[in-house]
Amino acid sequence: MTKQWAGIAAFAALAASVPFFLGDNPYIADILITMLMMASLASAWNIVGGYAGQFSFGHAAYFGTGAYTTSILLTTSGIALPLCIGAGILAASLIALLTGAIVFRLRGHYFALASIAVAEIVRLTAHNLEITGGAQGLLITDITFGNLDLNSKEPFYFAMLFLLVTTLAISLLVRHSRAGYFLLAIREDQDAAASLGINLYLWKNMALIVSAALATVAGSIYAIYIRFIDTSAVLSLRLSIEIILTTIIGGVGTLWGPVLGAALLVSLAEALRTNLAGELLVNSGIITEASPIESFLKNNLAHAHVLVYGIITVLCILNLPKGILGLFRRKQRT
Amino acid sequence: MMAPLLEITSLSKHFGGNAAVSDVSFSVEEQRIVGLIGPNGSGKTTLFNCITGYYPASSGRVWFSGRDVTGMKPDRVCRLGMVRTWQRVKPLAGLSILENVMTGAFCRTRSATEARMIAHEQLRVIGMENVTQKTAGDLPIGLKKKLELARALATGPKLLLLDEVCGGLNNTETQELLEIIRGIREKGTAVVFIEHDMKAVTRLCDRIVVLKSGKKLAEGLPSEITSNPAVIAAYLGTGYSHA
């Protein structure tokens, strides 16, 4: 466990020094911020999905609730930024509590199904209310926080990094405490867990609320960073699924799996979007710009990152049940 | 006279029109070993499930330590000091042996250090202190049964309900386990023990309760049970009762 704390500290120090090497490169900074955000979201999801084994297919609801609550409060009231983020946490925790309180009375796949339903209710509500800007979305202008330059990328890089490190620290604390053993027992066998005195209902709800609260903060930071949110960006089922895939591909139920998954998938999405494969082939002279292969790659692959995620997920589930992180672990365990 | 540790009064469990357990009463004194026997399908496991809160009883009451625990959830029953094991073992398959037993120990402590100490102690009692890091799901059935016993003991129970803990074990393993159960009783825990192996039951138990088709057929000392014509008939068929 001390080793893992050292790992988190080393990661934090390394990641914190990146901006100083990088200088002013907004393109790379944007990719890194997205990576940190997906890593935070996947780590947060991992607490309820990976440790407690309760697959939430609606984590976008918490992310989006954070984004909307914070944005609305920032634009319509004079409340200070940290309080706006706090309000987001409160709102999303309430949604998590309501969902969990009802659905965790049932077992099996009901929670997964209900989480989709709740997320869709939240999405449709946001889509039709006036205060959320409806389908047009919400523009966030004129925000300040202390003397931070909120037009630069740096504050957001550090904010997301802080969130990720906090999420990792909470995960590590939970995993090695009584709560962690209880969550893992629930994942492995609910009847056995109950026979050992574990209150299934209570601990599943606890896991969901902690997970939801962390996902909310990611949403709040994202909204202030992008300055524009709409339901398709922050409340979509696609985002919920990307969070799950990131965790599964990286290594579900592990500390570093979600981080690894985010690093890989965000890079991959970017490579696909910019048609990196096609460019490489052209630049290395294997194909010409006019070749049908290049035009196929350019026209199709760029929009196919979710498809590629899906294929990787299937391969991971079939061959790497512990995700890509499991590749490195296999030797240690036996 | 002190109230018994566990008292079951007219307990019934119906599945639709099917009475899996009907009107069963018996009690377990502190520090006793009670055997629960009966042919397959006589309602032994269903009775366990009703006592420990996995099934709601259709009627009747369960008293434990002077409290009415009828209809109480399994986790609360465990925290009151009554813990069960499973006929079909339920290890926390992805966790190590030590982690399995620690999970049980967290029933009585919040501290991970303390839970680890309790777990090591229980694994020593059960004779598994040398394999603590193995993954529970990979163990052979004999070790899984022992692990489940250690995990149940780690919760610090006053009453242990064992559902065919010797099933699938060879002779040596069974002997070992019976010794361990005797040791558990010496330390002050009462045991209710579902078992098919009559030799094991008669040697170990202070009292025996016999179920047949969900009803209590007989109850008494092992010597009374083995000479009870109704019990012999239930187990061997009526032709043997006068032999």
XYZ file of C-alpha atoms in Angstrom, chain A residues 107 175-178 181-182 184-200 322 333, chain B residues 54 74-75 78-79 83-84 86 90 92-95 99 102-104 106-107 109-110 112 116 135 151 155:
52
model
C -30.366 -7.047 -7.317
C -9.766 -0.076 -1.230
C -7.635 -0.781 1.821
C -10.196 0.099 4.457
C -13.155 -1.818 5.784
C -13.338 -5.075 1.629
C -17.094 -4.739 1.901
C -15.277 -6.176 -3.059
C -17.240 -8.771 -1.122
C -20.464 -7.361 -2.607
C -18.939 -7.598 -6.073
C -17.802 -11.185 -5.570
C -20.908 -12.667 -3.952
C -23.818 -10.742 -2.474
C -25.248 -13.635 -0.447
C -21.857 -14.390 1.062
C -21.341 -10.698 1.782
C -24.669 -10.452 3.619
C -23.867 -13.589 5.622
C -20.740 -11.807 6.898
C -22.718 -8.912 8.303
C -22.359 -6.541 5.355
C -25.345 -4.266 4.769
C -25.537 -4.513 0.962
C -8.018 -7.401 -15.931
C 0.814 -12.427 -9.225
C -32.456 -15.313 3.537
C -29.051 -11.648 7.025
C -26.437 -8.980 7.717
C -24.758 -11.918 11.510
C -23.923 -8.792 13.460
C -23.320 -16.772 11.156
C -23.785 -19.477 8.545
C -23.022 -22.575 2.593
C -19.479 -19.113 -1.715
C -15.142 -14.329 -2.536
C -13.451 -15.863 -5.549
C -11.323 -12.962 -6.746
C -9.878 -12.200 -3.315
C -8.762 -11.028 2.323
C -10.466 -10.290 6.850
C -13.836 -9.444 5.291
C -15.447 -11.587 7.983
C -14.519 -6.509 9.727
C -17.824 -7.544 11.274
C -13.652 -4.220 13.987
C -13.200 -1.146 11.819
C -7.699 -3.121 8.948
C -5.669 -8.784 9.615
C -6.745 -16.671 -4.653
C -14.307 -16.602 7.445
C -17.052 -12.566 12.492
